[in-house]
XYZ file of C-alpha atoms in Angstrom:
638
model
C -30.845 21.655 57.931
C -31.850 19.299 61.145
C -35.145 18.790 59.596
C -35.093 15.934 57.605
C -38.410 17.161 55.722
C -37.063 20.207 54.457
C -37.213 19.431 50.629
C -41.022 18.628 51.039
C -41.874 22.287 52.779
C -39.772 23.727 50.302
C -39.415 23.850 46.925
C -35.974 23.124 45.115
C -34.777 26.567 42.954
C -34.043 25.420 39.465
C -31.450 27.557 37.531
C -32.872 29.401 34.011
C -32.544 26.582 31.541
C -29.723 27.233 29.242
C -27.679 29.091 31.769
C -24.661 27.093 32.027
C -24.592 27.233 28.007
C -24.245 30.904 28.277
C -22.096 31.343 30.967
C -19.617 29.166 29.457
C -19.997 30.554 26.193
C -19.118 34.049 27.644
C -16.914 33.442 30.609
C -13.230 33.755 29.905
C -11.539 30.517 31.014
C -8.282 30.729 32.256
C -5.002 29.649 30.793
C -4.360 26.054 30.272
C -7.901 24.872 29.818
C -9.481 24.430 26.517
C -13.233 23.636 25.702
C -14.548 20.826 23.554
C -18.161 19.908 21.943
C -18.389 15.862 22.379
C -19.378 14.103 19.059
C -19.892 10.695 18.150
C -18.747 9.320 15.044
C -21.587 8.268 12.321
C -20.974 4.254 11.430
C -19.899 4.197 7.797
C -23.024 3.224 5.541
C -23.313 -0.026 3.391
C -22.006 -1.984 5.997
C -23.951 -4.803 5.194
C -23.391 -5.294 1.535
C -21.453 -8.863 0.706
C -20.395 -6.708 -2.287
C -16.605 -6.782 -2.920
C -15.788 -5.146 -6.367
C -16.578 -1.936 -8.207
C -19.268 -0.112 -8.294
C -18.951 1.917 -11.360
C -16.938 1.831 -14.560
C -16.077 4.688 -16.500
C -15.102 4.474 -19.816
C -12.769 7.779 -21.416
C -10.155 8.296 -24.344
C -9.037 10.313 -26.949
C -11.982 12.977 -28.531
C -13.229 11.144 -31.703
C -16.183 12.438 -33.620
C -18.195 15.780 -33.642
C -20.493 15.013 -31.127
C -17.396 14.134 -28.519
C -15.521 17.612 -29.956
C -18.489 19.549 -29.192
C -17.586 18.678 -25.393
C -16.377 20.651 -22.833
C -12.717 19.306 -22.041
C -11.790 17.712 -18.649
C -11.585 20.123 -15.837
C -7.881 20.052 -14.475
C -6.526 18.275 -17.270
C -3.763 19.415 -19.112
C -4.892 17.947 -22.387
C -7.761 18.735 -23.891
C -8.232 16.168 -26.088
C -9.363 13.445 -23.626
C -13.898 13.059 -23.282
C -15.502 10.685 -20.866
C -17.261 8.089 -23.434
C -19.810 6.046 -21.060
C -20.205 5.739 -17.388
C -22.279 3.318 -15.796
C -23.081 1.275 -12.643
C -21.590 -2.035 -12.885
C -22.072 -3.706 -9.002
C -23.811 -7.086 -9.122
C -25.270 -6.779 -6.365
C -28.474 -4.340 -7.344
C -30.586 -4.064 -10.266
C -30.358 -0.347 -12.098
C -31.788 1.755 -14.314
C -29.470 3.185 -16.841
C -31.807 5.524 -18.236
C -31.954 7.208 -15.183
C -28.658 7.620 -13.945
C -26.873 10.244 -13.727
C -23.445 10.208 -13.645
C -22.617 13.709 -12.823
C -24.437 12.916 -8.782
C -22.003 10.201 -8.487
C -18.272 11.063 -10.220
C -16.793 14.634 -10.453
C -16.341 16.373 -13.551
C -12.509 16.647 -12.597
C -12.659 12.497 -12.853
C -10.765 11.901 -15.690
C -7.947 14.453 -14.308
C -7.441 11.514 -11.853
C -7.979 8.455 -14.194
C -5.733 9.501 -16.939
C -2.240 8.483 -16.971
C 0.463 10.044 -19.419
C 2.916 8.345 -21.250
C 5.942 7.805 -19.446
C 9.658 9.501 -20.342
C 12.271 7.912 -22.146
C 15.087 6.636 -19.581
C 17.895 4.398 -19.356
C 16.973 0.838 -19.331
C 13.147 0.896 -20.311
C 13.410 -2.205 -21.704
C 14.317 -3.774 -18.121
C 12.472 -1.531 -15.807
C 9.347 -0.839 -17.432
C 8.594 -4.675 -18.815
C 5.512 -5.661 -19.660
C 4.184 -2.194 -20.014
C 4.908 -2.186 -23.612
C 2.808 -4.272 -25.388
C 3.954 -5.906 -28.855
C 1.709 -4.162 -30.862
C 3.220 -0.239 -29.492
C 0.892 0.332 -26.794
C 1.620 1.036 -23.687
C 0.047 -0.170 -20.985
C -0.539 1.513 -16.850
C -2.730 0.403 -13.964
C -2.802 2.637 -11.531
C -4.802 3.288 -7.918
C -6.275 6.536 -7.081
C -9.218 8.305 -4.909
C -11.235 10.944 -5.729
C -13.555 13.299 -3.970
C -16.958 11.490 -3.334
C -19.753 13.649 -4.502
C -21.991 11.921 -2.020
C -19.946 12.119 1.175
C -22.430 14.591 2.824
C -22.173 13.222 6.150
C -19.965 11.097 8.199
C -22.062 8.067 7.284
C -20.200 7.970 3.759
C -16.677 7.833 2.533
C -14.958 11.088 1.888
C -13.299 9.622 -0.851
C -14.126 7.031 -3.804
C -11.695 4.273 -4.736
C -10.740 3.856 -8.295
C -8.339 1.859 -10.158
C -7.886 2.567 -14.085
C -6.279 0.900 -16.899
C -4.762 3.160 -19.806
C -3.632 2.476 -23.413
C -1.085 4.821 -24.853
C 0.212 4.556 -28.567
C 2.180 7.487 -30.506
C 1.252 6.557 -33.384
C -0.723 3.538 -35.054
C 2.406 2.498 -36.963
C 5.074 1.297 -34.121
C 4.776 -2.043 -32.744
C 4.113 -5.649 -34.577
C 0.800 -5.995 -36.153
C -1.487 -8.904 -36.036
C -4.128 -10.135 -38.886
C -7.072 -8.752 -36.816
C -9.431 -11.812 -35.707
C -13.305 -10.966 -36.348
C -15.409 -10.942 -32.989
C -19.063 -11.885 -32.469
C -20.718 -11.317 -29.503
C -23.507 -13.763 -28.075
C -25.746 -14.277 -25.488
C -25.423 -16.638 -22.997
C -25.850 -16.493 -18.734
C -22.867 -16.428 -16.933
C -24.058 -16.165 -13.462
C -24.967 -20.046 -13.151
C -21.388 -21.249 -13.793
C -19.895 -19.218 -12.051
C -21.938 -19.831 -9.028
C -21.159 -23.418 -8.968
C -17.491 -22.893 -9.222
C -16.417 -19.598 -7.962
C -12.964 -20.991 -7.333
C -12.471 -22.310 -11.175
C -12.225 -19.155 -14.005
C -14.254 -19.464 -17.287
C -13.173 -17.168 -19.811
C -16.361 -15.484 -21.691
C -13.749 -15.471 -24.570
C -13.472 -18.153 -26.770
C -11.776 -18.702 -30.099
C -13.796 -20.927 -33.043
C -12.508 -22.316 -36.069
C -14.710 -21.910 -39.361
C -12.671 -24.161 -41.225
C -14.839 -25.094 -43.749
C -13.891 -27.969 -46.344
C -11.216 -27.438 -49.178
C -10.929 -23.489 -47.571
C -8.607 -22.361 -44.943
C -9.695 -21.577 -41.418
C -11.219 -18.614 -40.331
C -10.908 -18.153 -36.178
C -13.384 -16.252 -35.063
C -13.680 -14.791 -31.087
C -16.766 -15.009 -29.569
C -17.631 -12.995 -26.552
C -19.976 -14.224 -24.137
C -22.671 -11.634 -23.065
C -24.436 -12.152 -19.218
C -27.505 -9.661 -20.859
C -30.276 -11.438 -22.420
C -31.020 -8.680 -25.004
C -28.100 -8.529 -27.918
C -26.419 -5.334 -27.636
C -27.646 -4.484 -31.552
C -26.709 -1.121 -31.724
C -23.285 -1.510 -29.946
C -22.464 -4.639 -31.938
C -23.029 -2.285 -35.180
C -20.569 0.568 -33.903
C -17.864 -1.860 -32.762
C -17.902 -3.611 -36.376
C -17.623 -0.625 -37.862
C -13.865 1.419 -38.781
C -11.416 0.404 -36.533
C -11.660 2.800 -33.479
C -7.478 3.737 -33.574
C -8.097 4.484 -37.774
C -11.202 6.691 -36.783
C -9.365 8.725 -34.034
C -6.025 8.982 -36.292
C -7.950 10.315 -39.252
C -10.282 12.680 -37.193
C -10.281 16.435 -38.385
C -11.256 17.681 -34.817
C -8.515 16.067 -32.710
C -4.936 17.544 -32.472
C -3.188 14.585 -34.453
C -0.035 15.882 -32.692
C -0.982 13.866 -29.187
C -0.928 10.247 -28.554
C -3.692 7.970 -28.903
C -4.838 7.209 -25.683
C -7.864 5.194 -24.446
C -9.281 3.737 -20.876
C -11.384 2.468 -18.587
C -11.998 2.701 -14.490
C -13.362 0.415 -11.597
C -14.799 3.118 -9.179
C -16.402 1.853 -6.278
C -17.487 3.364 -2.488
C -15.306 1.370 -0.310
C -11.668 0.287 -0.533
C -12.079 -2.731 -2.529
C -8.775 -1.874 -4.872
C -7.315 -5.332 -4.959
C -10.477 -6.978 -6.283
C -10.487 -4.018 -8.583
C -6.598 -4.330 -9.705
C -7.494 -7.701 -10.499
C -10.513 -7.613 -12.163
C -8.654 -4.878 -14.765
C -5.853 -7.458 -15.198
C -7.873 -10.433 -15.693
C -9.213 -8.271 -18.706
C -6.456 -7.262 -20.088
C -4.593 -10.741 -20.241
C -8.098 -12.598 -20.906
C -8.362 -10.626 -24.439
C -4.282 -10.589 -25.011
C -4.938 -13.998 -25.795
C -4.435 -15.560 -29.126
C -5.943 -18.994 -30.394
C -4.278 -21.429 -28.229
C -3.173 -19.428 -25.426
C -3.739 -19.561 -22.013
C -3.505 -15.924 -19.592
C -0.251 -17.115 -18.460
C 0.850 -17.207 -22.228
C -0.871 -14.077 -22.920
C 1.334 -12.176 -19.970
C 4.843 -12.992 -21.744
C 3.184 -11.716 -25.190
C 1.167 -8.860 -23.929
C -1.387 -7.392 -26.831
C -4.051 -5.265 -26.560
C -5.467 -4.412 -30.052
C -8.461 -6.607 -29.618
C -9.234 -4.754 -25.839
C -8.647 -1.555 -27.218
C -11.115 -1.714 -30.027
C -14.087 -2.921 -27.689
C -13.260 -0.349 -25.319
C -13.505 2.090 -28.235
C -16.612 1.130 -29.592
C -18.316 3.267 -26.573
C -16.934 6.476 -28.509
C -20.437 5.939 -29.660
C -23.247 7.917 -27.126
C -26.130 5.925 -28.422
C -25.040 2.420 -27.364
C -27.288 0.209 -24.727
C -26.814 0.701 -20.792
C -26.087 -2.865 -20.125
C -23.184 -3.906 -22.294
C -20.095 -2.475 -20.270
C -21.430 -4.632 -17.591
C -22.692 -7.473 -19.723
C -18.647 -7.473 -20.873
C -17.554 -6.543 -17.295
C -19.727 -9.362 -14.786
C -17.579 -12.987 -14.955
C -14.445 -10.490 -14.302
C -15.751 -8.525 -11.572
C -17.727 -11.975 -10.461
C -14.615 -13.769 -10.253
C -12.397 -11.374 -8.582
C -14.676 -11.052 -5.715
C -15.831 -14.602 -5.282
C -12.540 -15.171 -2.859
C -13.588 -12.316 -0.521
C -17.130 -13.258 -0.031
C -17.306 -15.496 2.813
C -14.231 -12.637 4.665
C -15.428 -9.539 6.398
C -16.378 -6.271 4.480
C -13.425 -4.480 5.672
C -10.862 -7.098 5.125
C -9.548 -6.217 1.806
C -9.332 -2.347 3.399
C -7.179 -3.927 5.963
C -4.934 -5.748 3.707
C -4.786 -2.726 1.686
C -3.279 -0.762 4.524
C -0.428 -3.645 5.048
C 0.206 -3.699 1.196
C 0.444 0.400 1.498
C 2.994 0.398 4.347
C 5.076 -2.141 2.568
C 5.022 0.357 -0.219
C 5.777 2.712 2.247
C 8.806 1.422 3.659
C 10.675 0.471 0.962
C 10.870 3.835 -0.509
C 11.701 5.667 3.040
C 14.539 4.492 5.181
C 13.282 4.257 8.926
C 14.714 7.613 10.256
C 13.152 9.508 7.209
C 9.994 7.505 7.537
C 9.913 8.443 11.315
C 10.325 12.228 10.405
C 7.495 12.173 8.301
C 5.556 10.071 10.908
C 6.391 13.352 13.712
C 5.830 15.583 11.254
C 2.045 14.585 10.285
C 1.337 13.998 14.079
C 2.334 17.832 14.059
C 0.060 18.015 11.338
C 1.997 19.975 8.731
C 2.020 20.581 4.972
C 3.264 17.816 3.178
C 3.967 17.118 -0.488
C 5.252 13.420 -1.346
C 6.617 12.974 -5.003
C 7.257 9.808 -7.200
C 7.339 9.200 -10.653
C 4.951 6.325 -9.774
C 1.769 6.500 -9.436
C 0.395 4.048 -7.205
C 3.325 4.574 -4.932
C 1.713 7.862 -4.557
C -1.829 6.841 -3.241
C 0.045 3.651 -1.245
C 2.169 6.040 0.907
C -0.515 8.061 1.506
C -2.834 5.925 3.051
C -0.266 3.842 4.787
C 1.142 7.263 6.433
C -2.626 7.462 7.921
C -2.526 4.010 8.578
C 0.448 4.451 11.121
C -1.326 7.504 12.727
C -4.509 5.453 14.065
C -6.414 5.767 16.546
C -5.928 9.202 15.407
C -7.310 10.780 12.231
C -6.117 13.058 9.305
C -8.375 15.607 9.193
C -7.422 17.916 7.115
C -6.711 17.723 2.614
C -5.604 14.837 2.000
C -5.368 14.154 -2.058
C -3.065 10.866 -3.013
C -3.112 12.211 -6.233
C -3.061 15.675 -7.253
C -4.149 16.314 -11.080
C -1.242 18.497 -12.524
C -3.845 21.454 -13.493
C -4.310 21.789 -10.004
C -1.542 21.233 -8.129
C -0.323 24.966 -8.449
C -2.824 26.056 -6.264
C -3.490 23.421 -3.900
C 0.118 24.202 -3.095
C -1.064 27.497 -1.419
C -3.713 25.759 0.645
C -3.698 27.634 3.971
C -4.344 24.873 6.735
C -2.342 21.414 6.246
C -2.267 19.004 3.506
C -0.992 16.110 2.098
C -0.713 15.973 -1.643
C 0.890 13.886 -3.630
C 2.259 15.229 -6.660
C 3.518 12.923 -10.028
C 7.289 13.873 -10.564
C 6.903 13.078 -14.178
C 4.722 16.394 -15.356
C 6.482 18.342 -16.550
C 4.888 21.208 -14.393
C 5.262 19.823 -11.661
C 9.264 19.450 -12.139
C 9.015 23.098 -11.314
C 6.652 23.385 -8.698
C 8.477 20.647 -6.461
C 12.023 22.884 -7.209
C 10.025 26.198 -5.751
C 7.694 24.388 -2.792
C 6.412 27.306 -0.292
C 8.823 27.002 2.936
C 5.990 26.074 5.243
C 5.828 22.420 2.836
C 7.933 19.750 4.177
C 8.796 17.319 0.870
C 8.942 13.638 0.601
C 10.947 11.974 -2.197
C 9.805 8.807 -2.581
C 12.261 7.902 -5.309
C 14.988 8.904 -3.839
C 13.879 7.974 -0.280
C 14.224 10.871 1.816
C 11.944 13.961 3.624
C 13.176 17.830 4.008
C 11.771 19.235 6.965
C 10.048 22.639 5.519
C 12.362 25.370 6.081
C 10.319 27.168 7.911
C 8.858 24.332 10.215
C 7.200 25.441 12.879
C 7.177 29.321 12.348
C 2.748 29.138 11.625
C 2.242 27.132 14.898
C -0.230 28.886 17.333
C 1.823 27.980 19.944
C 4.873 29.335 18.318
C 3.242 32.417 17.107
C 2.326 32.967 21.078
C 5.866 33.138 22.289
C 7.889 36.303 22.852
C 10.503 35.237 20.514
C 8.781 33.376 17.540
C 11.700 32.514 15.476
C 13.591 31.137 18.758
C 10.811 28.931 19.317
C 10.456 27.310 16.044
C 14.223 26.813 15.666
C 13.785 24.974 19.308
C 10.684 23.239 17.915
C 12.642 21.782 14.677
C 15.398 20.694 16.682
C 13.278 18.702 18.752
C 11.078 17.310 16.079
C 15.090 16.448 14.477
C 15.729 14.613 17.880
C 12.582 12.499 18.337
C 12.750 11.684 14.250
C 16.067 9.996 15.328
C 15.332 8.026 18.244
C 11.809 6.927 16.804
C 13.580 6.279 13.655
C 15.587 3.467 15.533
C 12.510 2.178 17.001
C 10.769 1.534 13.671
C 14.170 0.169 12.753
C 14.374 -1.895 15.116
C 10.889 -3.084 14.195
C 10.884 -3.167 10.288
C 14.668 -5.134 9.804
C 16.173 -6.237 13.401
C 18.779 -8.249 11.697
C 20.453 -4.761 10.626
C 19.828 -2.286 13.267
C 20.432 -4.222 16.008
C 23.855 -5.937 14.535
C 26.071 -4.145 16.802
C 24.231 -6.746 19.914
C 25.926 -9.209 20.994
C 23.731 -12.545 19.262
C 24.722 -16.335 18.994
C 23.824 -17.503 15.853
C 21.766 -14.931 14.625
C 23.362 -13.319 11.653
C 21.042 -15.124 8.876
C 18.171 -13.185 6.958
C 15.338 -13.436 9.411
C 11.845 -13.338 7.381
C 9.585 -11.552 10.173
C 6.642 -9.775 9.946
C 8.109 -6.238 10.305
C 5.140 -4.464 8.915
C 2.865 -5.562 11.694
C 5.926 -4.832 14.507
C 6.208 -1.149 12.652
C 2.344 -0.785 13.099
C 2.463 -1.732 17.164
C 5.229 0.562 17.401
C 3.706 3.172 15.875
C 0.490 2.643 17.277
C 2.296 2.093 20.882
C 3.754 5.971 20.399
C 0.264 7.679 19.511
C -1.223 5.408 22.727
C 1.326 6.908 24.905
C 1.193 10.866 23.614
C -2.830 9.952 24.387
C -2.152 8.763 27.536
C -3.673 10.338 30.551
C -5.817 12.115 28.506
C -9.570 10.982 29.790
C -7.775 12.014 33.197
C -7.673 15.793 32.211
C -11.454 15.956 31.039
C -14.154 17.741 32.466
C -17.663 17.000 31.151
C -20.377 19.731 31.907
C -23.868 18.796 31.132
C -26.832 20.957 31.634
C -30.293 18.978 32.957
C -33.073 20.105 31.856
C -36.340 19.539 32.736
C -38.120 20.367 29.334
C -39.385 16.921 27.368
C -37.681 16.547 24.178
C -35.069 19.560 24.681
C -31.371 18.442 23.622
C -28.659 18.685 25.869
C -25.174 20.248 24.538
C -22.495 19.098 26.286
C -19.274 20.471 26.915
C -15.843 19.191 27.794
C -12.877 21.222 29.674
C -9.319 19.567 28.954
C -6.691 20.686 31.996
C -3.738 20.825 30.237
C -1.576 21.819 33.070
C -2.477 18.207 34.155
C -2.090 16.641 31.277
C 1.601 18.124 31.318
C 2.238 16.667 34.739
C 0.739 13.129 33.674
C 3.606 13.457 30.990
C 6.570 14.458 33.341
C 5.121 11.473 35.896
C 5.113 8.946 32.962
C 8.345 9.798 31.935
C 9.851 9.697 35.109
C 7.951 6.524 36.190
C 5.879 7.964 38.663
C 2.817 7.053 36.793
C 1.503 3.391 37.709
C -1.869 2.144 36.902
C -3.762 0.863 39.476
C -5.093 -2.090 36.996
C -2.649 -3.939 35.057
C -2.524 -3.570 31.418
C -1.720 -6.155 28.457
C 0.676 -3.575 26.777
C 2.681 -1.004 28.610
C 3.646 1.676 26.144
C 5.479 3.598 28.954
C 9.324 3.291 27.514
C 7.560 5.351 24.471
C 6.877 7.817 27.147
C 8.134 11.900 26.461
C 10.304 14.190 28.838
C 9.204 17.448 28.854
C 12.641 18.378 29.534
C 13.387 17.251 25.832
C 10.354 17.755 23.724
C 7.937 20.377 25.666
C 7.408 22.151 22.226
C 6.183 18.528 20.961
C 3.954 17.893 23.190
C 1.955 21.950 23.452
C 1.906 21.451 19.503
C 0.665 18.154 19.821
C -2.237 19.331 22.004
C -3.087 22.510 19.537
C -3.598 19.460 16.729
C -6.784 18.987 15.262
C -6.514 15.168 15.546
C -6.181 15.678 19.468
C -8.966 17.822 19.571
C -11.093 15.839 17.857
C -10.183 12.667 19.758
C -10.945 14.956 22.660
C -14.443 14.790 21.344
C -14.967 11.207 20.932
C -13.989 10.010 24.391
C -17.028 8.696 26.051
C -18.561 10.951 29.030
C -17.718 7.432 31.042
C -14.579 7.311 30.372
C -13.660 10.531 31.769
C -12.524 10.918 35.713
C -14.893 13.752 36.134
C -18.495 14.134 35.119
């Protein structure tokens, strides 16, 4: 050791390569420390696109014709009379080839089961509640948000999910509702992309009206439909002159004439991109309600949808050309993403999010909505229920909107197709489904949920904790007395529900739960951004439960010497220490040695109070996995 040339005369033992893999994949460690495989999230692809609207378009209604009988009906539908008519790709960004694509790579053959909205139930007060839905001529009308599974999601790199927003036409029968002299329609040819370049702020309607008054007769209107293809969609323009599409699917002899009429169409699209979607659909609708001499705002107060309905139904056909539904589509999709282009990609996904916890909050009170917040921290089965739709997929992506940093990792369908909900129900790890109270199936299901499910009435604005909360935990399973424990464990998921409940109160309307203060002057409405306070609160909780926890890591990396050879990391998480960080920061014996902007230590948890909270907590997958993601520089020891 005095010789200072030692490691020259003598040659440095190297251990086996792959030794400290093996040892740790066989040693036993002891209680209180966990192992964890670092991984590094994949950046989400088409990052770069300037792209802001829809993707696809998907075209489906009721079964008309032999060739559309001769189908296979929808997959987790419960009415077999619905058939996809035409899919396409519709983003204006990229040139395609319609004769080779294939829908089937892109869109599930479940996608309808998503898309397709039933009629609503007679209730009291329609007429107010559900206006504008009904159209004057006995259609009804829904536009609802939804995901779906993406079929190309086969790494991290892509969404798990596909955002679509559809637009559906119900009618009973083709005699309710006022009726219209029907006004011929010609299509022509004309570029659209010029116009609208120049003034992407001003809207020019592709629909026109033009009066073939001709002298001594009387005037014949006639609307013309301005194509963006340069071609003339021949064959199309043939089919769509042709029988009425309603008369052909009310007189077909393969259809059960008992069901409603129903016909749609869907903006589908890779990244969150719904509002540009929503409004594309509605610009649509109200751009071919119009009559000769009305403007869209007119068109809203006399909603009619005859003239939409017919040109959606003309793609009942399977021979028409590839490029029409897009030719028909562009100045609407054009338009409704013209206001987004100079704004970052992810912008509308962030508005989204603030639109969705709006939603959110208005159907929960803060205590429930705190409760449900605990609850899918603790990452349990969850069912939420409305009788609206959208309300559905808004709730569910604001409730993962309130648990970032961390992630949901686990089932997570905003909309569960009624043919499927039955066993989705039985899923063995955690969900969260949401489930239309209007099926009539599903009436039943939600009245006989498994006890492990913890439901969320949306309509009525309140959460049951599962019956049986806490009784599948590892942790709880571990303990001598089981049931004890998860009795414990409810009560102190009950207990933080309450106090966090106050804080988001305190957040979301201060005027209200903070009127027993003394104020001066202070009892008016106050108009404050509570959605933004209720995400910093939130976000300020999940900060402090992951407090500390870079301190408890370990990372264990094995050199080796061999070029090319990939090193596999591992991470050890003391959880006895990460316990003791807790009982310090609650007991403010924690300081940091660097001042921070934010101090989320009054969110801080006793362990005297919620011990069970915080060991369930750490058995989460969303811990674990953020676990994972902290960088080896970050942590105090590797």
């Amino acid at each position: 050791a005095s010789d200072p040339n030692w490691s020259q005369k003598h040659a440095i033992p190297f251990l086996p390569q792959g030794c400290l893999k093996r040892l740790l994949r066989k040693v036993e460690l002891p209680a209180g420390v966990s192992a964890h495989k670092p991984h590094r999230a994949a950046e989400k692809g088409d990052s770069g696109r300037k792209y802001h609207n829809a993707d696809w378009a998907v075209v489906f209604g009721s079964s008309v014709g032999p060739e559309l009988a001769s189908q296979m009906p929808v997959p987790g539908l419960d009415s077999l009379d619905v058939r996809r008519y035409t899919c396409l790709p519709v983003a204006l960004d990229r040139e395609h080839d319609y004769d080779d694509f294939r829908p089937e790579e892109v869109l599930p053959a479940t996608f309808e089961s998503y898309a397709v909205v039933p009629p609503t139930k007679l209730k009291p007060f329609r007429s107010l509640v559900d206006s504008g839905r009904v159209t004057v001529d006995g259609w009804e009308v829904s536009l609802v948000t939804f995901t779906i599974p993406n079929a190309e999601s086969s790494s991290e790199s892509t969404e798990s999910s596909l955002f679509g927003v559809s637009l559906c036409f119900h009618r009973p029968s083709a005699g309710e509702g006022a009726t219209f002299e029907k006004i011929p329609t010609e299509f022509i040819n004309e570029e659209m992309e010029g116009k609208s370049d120049e003034n992407p702020d001003q809207w020019s309607s592709p629909v026109f009206f033009e009066n073939l008054e001709q002298e001594g007769e009387a005037g014949n209107v006639v609307r013309k439909i301005k194509l963006s293809s340069k071609d003339k969609p021949a064959v199309y323009e043939q089919h769509f002159k042709e029988e009425a599409w309603v008369e052909r699917v009310m007189q077909d002899e393969y259809r059960d004439q008992t069901n409603p009429v129903l016909i749609g169409i869907s903006l589908v699209s890779r990244r969150n991109v719904v509002f540009a979607m929503r409004d594309s659909l509605s610009r649509l609708l109200y751009d071919f309600s119009r009559r000769p001499g009305q403007s869209l705002e007119d068109a809203k107060n006399s909603l009619s949808c005859s003239a939409l309905v017919e040109l959606l139904g003309a793609f009942s056909f399977q021979d028409h050309e590839g490029t029409v539904l897009r030719s028909i589509l562009e100045p609407y999709l054009r338009f409704e993403a013209s206001p987004w282009i100079d704004r970052p990609f992810d912008d509308q996904e962030k508005l989204f999010e603030s639109h969705a916890l709006k939603l959110l909050t208005d159907c929960l009170p803060p205590i429930p909505l705190a409760l449900l917040f605990v609850a899918t921290l603790l990452e349990q089965k969850i069912v939420l229920s409305s009788s609206r739709r959208s309300v559905l997929h808004a709730a569910c992506a604001g409730l993962a909107a309130l648990l970032q940093p961390l992630k949901w990792s686990h089932l997570l369908v905003p909309l569960v197709p009624g043919a499927l909900a039955t066993d989705l129900i039985q899923y063995p790890a955690p969900f969260i489904l949401g489930v239309p109270s209007e099926d009539a199936d599903n009436m039943d299901l939600l009245g006989s949920l498994p006890r492990d499910v913890t439901l969320v009435d949306l309509d009525v604005g309140r959460v049951i904790l599962a019956p049986a909360f806490g009784q599948d935990n590892e942790m709880v399973r571990g303990t001598a007395d089981s049931e004890a424990t998860a009795r414990a464990l409810r009560s102190q998921v009950l207990y933080l529900a309450q106090g966090l409940g106050t804080v988001f109160g305190n957040s979301l309307r201060p005027a209200s739960w903070c009127c027993d203060s003394p104020s001066l002057g202070k009892m008016e409405t106050q108009d404050s951004p509570g959605i933004d306070r209720l995400r910093e609160s939130a976000k300020s909780f999940v900060l402090e439960l992951l407090e500390g926890t870079a301190s408890c890591c370990f990372w264990i990396e094995e050199w080796t010497q061999s070029y090319g050879t990939a090193a596999e990391p591992t991470v050890l998480f003391d959880e006895d220490k990460f316990f003791q960080i807790k009982m310090d920061r609650a007991s403010k014996a924690w300081k940091h040695m660097f001042p921070r902007a934010s101090n989320t230590g009054a969110l801080a948890l006793n362990l005297e109070d919620f011990d069970l909270v915080l060991e369930s907590f750490l058995r989460c997958q969303s811990m674990s996995m953020h676990i994972n993601s902290l960088p080896k520089t970050e942590m105090f020891y590797y």
